[in-house]
Each structure stands twice: as structure tokens, then as C-alpha cells.
Amino acid sequence: DTAVSQTPKYLVTQMGNDKSIKCEQNLGHDTMYWYKQDSKKFLKIMFSYNNKELIINETVPNRFSPKSPDKAHLNLHINSLELGDSAVYFCASSQWDSSYNEQFFGPGTRLTVL
Amino acid sequence: DAKTTQPTSMDCAEGRAANLPCNHSTISGNEYVYWYRQIHSQGPQYIIHGLKNNETNEMASLIITEDRKSSTLILPHATLRDTAVYYCIVPFSSGNTGKLIFGQGTTLQVKP
């Protein structure tokens, strides 16, 4: 069973479109994250949700809106896509009250904006 | 959060031990050191973490200096599948915010 899954794996779209990436974890964790890895391979955190509440919100354009319908899901909706949004997006999860910070990452979604 | 510095790249012969160093000279007393790795085209994977004592698990060993200003990740018998980018991370210490700051990491190339 896949612990953290993301759909789609690849997403190619035109500038200006709106798209969503879905993430699901079956680990029973209460905290989920979105990271962005750009073309230079730097991996940066974007958002974090704990028990469906936003706890980390880095400097991300408000075109990006995470939505957590329940603890097992954290979806990322992106409005008015721009060329610079092209990247690989990783979802991750962890248990907030764990004694250590082990995050489990999904396989990534490669977004290409044309 | 403590800043970490790592060499950009390293090579290792298959079957030999890979020793990956990390400097974290500004680490504070209650901050852990974490190691993750990212194999090409995959999500990052947790390897190991430690505070003061050396740690070992099925994947690797972590050696932390007594002053805690540096550490070394050891892969005892590197295989070709260990080729990856290895990240040394010191997360925030004020509560478990879960915020991992990934630097450039060390690209380890294991060669036959």
C-alpha cells in the first residue's frame, strides 16, 4: 500500500488555467505538507496543515490555496497558472506529537505550464 | 533554525563505506540533526536523526561530534541504489513545527 499518494503524477497545462493536485495519506498522521522543488532542485516548504488547520504558510502567492477536507487529505489548488509555477510538487505527512520529525513524502507531481 | 553546510558532491566505490559530513556550528542544545535523501525523481526519504549520541539504524549510522557542531552520516556498504542527494537538516527547535529546510545537500555518486 502506498503511504502517501499524489494525483496526477504529471500535469501539463496552459498559462492562466486553474488546476488541482490531490494528496492522500493512509498512515493515520495528523499533519500534512506541500513542498515545491524548482528546476534548480531546491526543495521549499509551502504549507502545512495540522488536524485540518493551517499551521505553516510560507511566502506563497495567494493563487495557491491548500484545502484539507480531512486529516488524510491535503489538496493544492492553483489559480491562474504562470510559467514560474512549473516545478515538482511533493506532499508529505507526519505525526505532530511524535518525538521526532519524520516526514513521509509522496512521489511528486511534475507540473509543466506552457 | 541552524544553518547546515555540506559538500556539494562526493563519490564512493560500491561496497565501501560512504561518509557524508555536515557542519551545523550554530546548532543549539535542544536541536536535532536529521538526514534525508532524495533518489532521482522520487520524494525525499527519512534516514536517521540524532541529538547528542551516535545513532544507528538499518539504513545508516550517524556520528555527532561532542560539541555537536558537526556530524557524519555513514552508509556502511554503499550500493548503486544509494546514489542520491543527501540532506542534513536542523529543523526549528521551538516546538514541533515540522518545518524542514532543505539546502543543496550532497550529491553522492556510488560507482561500480
PDB file of N, CA and C in Angstrom, chain A residues 33 35 37 41-43 45 48 55-56 58 90 95-103 105-107, chain B residues 32 34 36 38 40-46 49 87 91 95-104:
ATOM      1  N   TYR A  33       1.823  18.304   4.471  1.00  0.00           N
ATOM      2  CA  TYR A  33       2.626  19.407   3.949  1.00  0.00           C
ATOM      3  C   TYR A  33       2.599  19.413   2.426  1.00  0.00           C
ATOM      4  N   TYR A  35       5.389  20.784  -0.523  1.00  0.00           N
ATOM      5  CA  TYR A  35       6.690  21.329  -0.846  1.00  0.00           C
ATOM      6  C   TYR A  35       6.755  21.563  -2.359  1.00  0.00           C
ATOM      7  N   GLN A  37       9.624  21.861  -5.512  1.00  0.00           N
ATOM      8  CA  GLN A  37      11.020  21.689  -5.936  1.00  0.00           C
ATOM      9  C   GLN A  37      11.162  22.271  -7.335  1.00  0.00           C
ATOM     10  N   LYS A  41      16.371  22.404  -8.296  1.00  0.00           N
ATOM     11  CA  LYS A  41      16.304  21.277  -7.349  1.00  0.00           C
ATOM     12  C   LYS A  41      16.203  21.687  -5.884  1.00  0.00           C
ATOM     13  N   PHE A  42      15.991  22.995  -5.627  1.00  0.00           N
ATOM     14  CA  PHE A  42      15.795  23.374  -4.231  1.00  0.00           C
ATOM     15  C   PHE A  42      14.382  23.013  -3.798  1.00  0.00           C
ATOM     16  N   LEU A  43      14.290  22.391  -2.635  1.00  0.00           N
ATOM     17  CA  LEU A  43      13.019  21.917  -2.105  1.00  0.00           C
ATOM     18  C   LEU A  43      12.572  22.868  -1.000  1.00  0.00           C
ATOM     19  N   ILE A  45       9.327  24.348   1.550  1.00  0.00           N
ATOM     20  CA  ILE A  45       8.010  24.105   2.097  1.00  0.00           C
ATOM     21  C   ILE A  45       7.076  25.244   1.697  1.00  0.00           C
ATOM     22  N   SER A  48       1.607  23.820   5.592  1.00  0.00           N
ATOM     23  CA  SER A  48       1.452  22.668   6.467  1.00  0.00           C
ATOM     24  C   SER A  48       0.114  22.767   7.168  1.00  0.00           C
ATOM     25  N   ILE A  55      -0.985  25.615   9.669  1.00  0.00           N
ATOM     26  CA  ILE A  55      -0.002  25.989  10.677  1.00  0.00           C
ATOM     27  C   ILE A  55       1.264  26.585  10.074  1.00  0.00           C
ATOM     28  N   ILE A  56       1.554  26.282   8.842  1.00  0.00           N
ATOM     29  CA  ILE A  56       2.689  26.899   8.153  1.00  0.00           C
ATOM     30  C   ILE A  56       2.183  27.439   6.827  1.00  0.00           C
ATOM     31  N   GLU A  58       4.159  29.631   4.091  1.00  0.00           N
ATOM     32  CA  GLU A  58       5.319  30.393   3.669  1.00  0.00           C
ATOM     33  C   GLU A  58       4.897  31.467   2.666  1.00  0.00           C
ATOM     34  N   PHE A  90       5.670  18.179  -4.016  1.00  0.00           N
ATOM     35  CA  PHE A  90       5.658  16.993  -3.155  1.00  0.00           C
ATOM     36  C   PHE A  90       4.730  17.223  -1.971  1.00  0.00           C
ATOM     37  N   GLN A  95       3.372  12.793  12.038  1.00  0.00           N
ATOM     38  CA  GLN A  95       2.546  12.794  13.241  1.00  0.00           C
ATOM     39  C   GLN A  95       3.036  13.913  14.137  1.00  0.00           C
ATOM     40  N   TRP A  96       2.179  14.867  14.433  1.00  0.00           N
ATOM     41  CA  TRP A  96       2.569  16.094  15.140  1.00  0.00           C
ATOM     42  C   TRP A  96       3.183  15.826  16.501  1.00  0.00           C
ATOM     43  N   ASP A  97       2.611  14.891  17.241  1.00  0.00           N
ATOM     44  CA  ASP A  97       3.076  14.694  18.610  1.00  0.00           C
ATOM     45  C   ASP A  97       4.141  13.610  18.700  1.00  0.00           C
ATOM     46  N   SER A  98       4.680  13.246  17.551  1.00  0.00           N
ATOM     47  CA  SER A  98       5.768  12.278  17.573  1.00  0.00           C
ATOM     48  C   SER A  98       6.991  12.912  18.220  1.00  0.00           C
ATOM     49  N   SER A  99       7.823  12.075  18.784  1.00  0.00           N
ATOM     50  CA  SER A  99       9.015  12.599  19.445  1.00  0.00           C
ATOM     51  C   SER A  99      10.067  13.057  18.441  1.00  0.00           C
ATOM     52  N   TYR A 100       9.865  12.717  17.188  1.00  0.00           N
ATOM     53  CA  TYR A 100      10.810  13.205  16.201  1.00  0.00           C
ATOM     54  C   TYR A 100      10.100  13.516  14.894  1.00  0.00           C
ATOM     55  N   ASN A 101      10.778  14.261  14.066  1.00  0.00           N
ATOM     56  CA  ASN A 101      10.184  14.912  12.902  1.00  0.00           C
ATOM     57  C   ASN A 101      10.426  14.086  11.648  1.00  0.00           C
ATOM     58  N   GLU A 102       9.838  12.895  11.569  1.00  0.00           N
ATOM     59  CA  GLU A 102       9.974  12.092  10.361  1.00  0.00           C
ATOM     60  C   GLU A 102       8.797  12.371   9.450  1.00  0.00           C
ATOM     61  N   GLN A 103       9.104  12.888   8.298  1.00  0.00           N
ATOM     62  CA  GLN A 103       8.065  13.163   7.317  1.00  0.00           C
ATOM     63  C   GLN A 103       8.141  12.127   6.202  1.00  0.00           C
ATOM     64  N   PHE A 105       7.149  11.342   2.379  1.00  0.00           N
ATOM     65  CA  PHE A 105       6.875  12.098   1.170  1.00  0.00           C
ATOM     66  C   PHE A 105       6.189  11.242   0.119  1.00  0.00           C
ATOM     67  N   GLY A 106       5.358  11.915  -0.659  1.00  0.00           N
ATOM     68  CA  GLY A 106       4.755  11.271  -1.814  1.00  0.00           C
ATOM     69  C   GLY A 106       5.716  11.256  -2.989  1.00  0.00           C
ATOM     70  N   PRO A 107       5.284  10.678  -4.112  1.00  0.00           N
ATOM     71  CA  PRO A 107       6.167  10.528  -5.268  1.00  0.00           C
ATOM     72  C   PRO A 107       6.340  11.796  -6.091  1.00  0.00           C
TER      73      PRO A 107
ATOM     74  N   TYR B  32      17.758  18.826  17.056  1.00  0.00           N
ATOM     75  CA  TYR B  32      18.168  17.563  16.492  1.00  0.00           C
ATOM     76  C   TYR B  32      18.811  17.769  15.125  1.00  0.00           C
ATOM     77  N   TYR B  34      18.842  15.938  11.472  1.00  0.00           N
ATOM     78  CA  TYR B  34      18.135  14.951  10.665  1.00  0.00           C
ATOM     79  C   TYR B  34      18.868  14.762   9.337  1.00  0.00           C
ATOM     80  N   TYR B  36      17.965  13.249   5.490  1.00  0.00           N
ATOM     81  CA  TYR B  36      17.046  12.731   4.479  1.00  0.00           C
ATOM     82  C   TYR B  36      17.837  12.519   3.198  1.00  0.00           C
ATOM     83  N   GLN B  38      17.211  12.001  -1.285  1.00  0.00           N
ATOM     84  CA  GLN B  38      16.288  12.040  -2.402  1.00  0.00           C
ATOM     85  C   GLN B  38      16.934  11.338  -3.577  1.00  0.00           C
ATOM     86  N   HIS B  40      16.859  10.080  -7.360  1.00  0.00           N
ATOM     87  CA  HIS B  40      16.385  10.775  -8.568  1.00  0.00           C
ATOM     88  C   HIS B  40      14.911  10.484  -8.865  1.00  0.00           C
ATOM     89  N   SER B  41      14.165  11.584  -9.052  1.00  0.00           N
ATOM     90  CA  SER B  41      12.754  11.525  -9.445  1.00  0.00           C
ATOM     91  C   SER B  41      11.832  10.946  -8.379  1.00  0.00           C
ATOM     92  N   GLN B  42      12.318  10.837  -7.150  1.00  0.00           N
ATOM     93  CA  GLN B  42      11.467  10.353  -6.068  1.00  0.00           C
ATOM     94  C   GLN B  42      11.325  11.427  -4.984  1.00  0.00           C
ATOM     95  N   GLY B  43      10.391  11.210  -4.069  1.00  0.00           N
ATOM     96  CA  GLY B  43      10.263  12.105  -2.930  1.00  0.00           C
ATOM     97  C   GLY B  43      11.373  11.849  -1.923  1.00  0.00           C
ATOM     98  N   PRO B  44      11.692  12.852  -1.104  1.00  0.00           N
ATOM     99  CA  PRO B  44      12.710  12.648  -0.068  1.00  0.00           C
ATOM    100  C   PRO B  44      12.325  11.524   0.884  1.00  0.00           C
ATOM    101  N   GLN B  45      13.342  10.903   1.464  1.00  0.00           N
ATOM    102  CA  GLN B  45      13.157   9.765   2.358  1.00  0.00           C
ATOM    103  C   GLN B  45      13.938  10.008   3.633  1.00  0.00           C
ATOM    104  N   TYR B  46      13.282   9.851   4.765  1.00  0.00           N
ATOM    105  CA  TYR B  46      13.957   9.984   6.057  1.00  0.00           C
ATOM    106  C   TYR B  46      14.991   8.873   6.211  1.00  0.00           C
ATOM    107  N   HIS B  49      18.087  10.366  12.577  1.00  0.00           N
ATOM    108  CA  HIS B  49      18.234  11.631  13.275  1.00  0.00           C
ATOM    109  C   HIS B  49      18.940  11.379  14.598  1.00  0.00           C
ATOM    110  N   TYR B  87      20.553  15.142   2.399  1.00  0.00           N
ATOM    111  CA  TYR B  87      20.324  16.415   3.067  1.00  0.00           C
ATOM    112  C   TYR B  87      20.509  16.280   4.571  1.00  0.00           C
ATOM    113  N   PRO B  91      15.900  21.150  11.973  1.00  0.00           N
ATOM    114  CA  PRO B  91      14.616  21.856  11.972  1.00  0.00           C
ATOM    115  C   PRO B  91      14.521  22.857  13.114  1.00  0.00           C
ATOM    116  N   GLY B  95       9.190  23.985  19.494  1.00  0.00           N
ATOM    117  CA  GLY B  95       8.029  23.149  19.231  1.00  0.00           C
ATOM    118  C   GLY B  95       8.214  22.366  17.946  1.00  0.00           C
ATOM    119  N   ASN B  96       7.366  21.433  17.723  1.00  0.00           N
ATOM    120  CA  ASN B  96       7.485  20.605  16.530  1.00  0.00           C
ATOM    121  C   ASN B  96       6.677  21.232  15.403  1.00  0.00           C
ATOM    122  N   THR B  97       7.229  22.299  14.788  1.00  0.00           N
ATOM    123  CA  THR B  97       6.501  22.931  13.691  1.00  0.00           C
ATOM    124  C   THR B  97       6.548  22.086  12.447  1.00  0.00           C
ATOM    125  N   GLY B  98       7.448  21.107  12.415  1.00  0.00           N
ATOM    126  CA  GLY B  98       7.539  20.254  11.251  1.00  0.00           C
ATOM    127  C   GLY B  98       8.185  20.901  10.060  1.00  0.00           C
ATOM    128  N   LYS B  99       8.791  22.070  10.242  1.00  0.00           N
ATOM    129  CA  LYS B  99       9.313  22.806   9.095  1.00  0.00           C
ATOM    130  C   LYS B  99      10.736  22.348   8.800  1.00  0.00           C
ATOM    131  N   LEU B 100      10.896  21.587   7.731  1.00  0.00           N
ATOM    132  CA  LEU B 100      12.211  21.148   7.295  1.00  0.00           C
ATOM    133  C   LEU B 100      12.737  22.114   6.257  1.00  0.00           C
ATOM    134  N   ILE B 101      13.955  22.601   6.458  1.00  0.00           N
ATOM    135  CA  ILE B 101      14.603  23.484   5.495  1.00  0.00           C
ATOM    136  C   ILE B 101      15.648  22.666   4.755  1.00  0.00           C
ATOM    137  N   PHE B 102      15.393  22.422   3.492  1.00  0.00           N
ATOM    138  CA  PHE B 102      16.317  21.643   2.673  1.00  0.00           C
ATOM    139  C   PHE B 102      17.317  22.586   2.000  1.00  0.00           C
ATOM    140  N   GLY B 103      18.608  22.319   2.190  1.00  0.00           N
ATOM    141  CA  GLY B 103      19.640  23.065   1.495  1.00  0.00           C
ATOM    142  C   GLY B 103      19.952  22.397   0.169  1.00  0.00           C
ATOM    143  N   GLN B 104      21.170  22.589  -0.298  1.00  0.00           N
ATOM    144  CA  GLN B 104      21.548  21.982  -1.577  1.00  0.00           C
ATOM    145  C   GLN B 104      21.882  20.504  -1.432  1.00  0.00           C
TER     146      GLN B 104
END
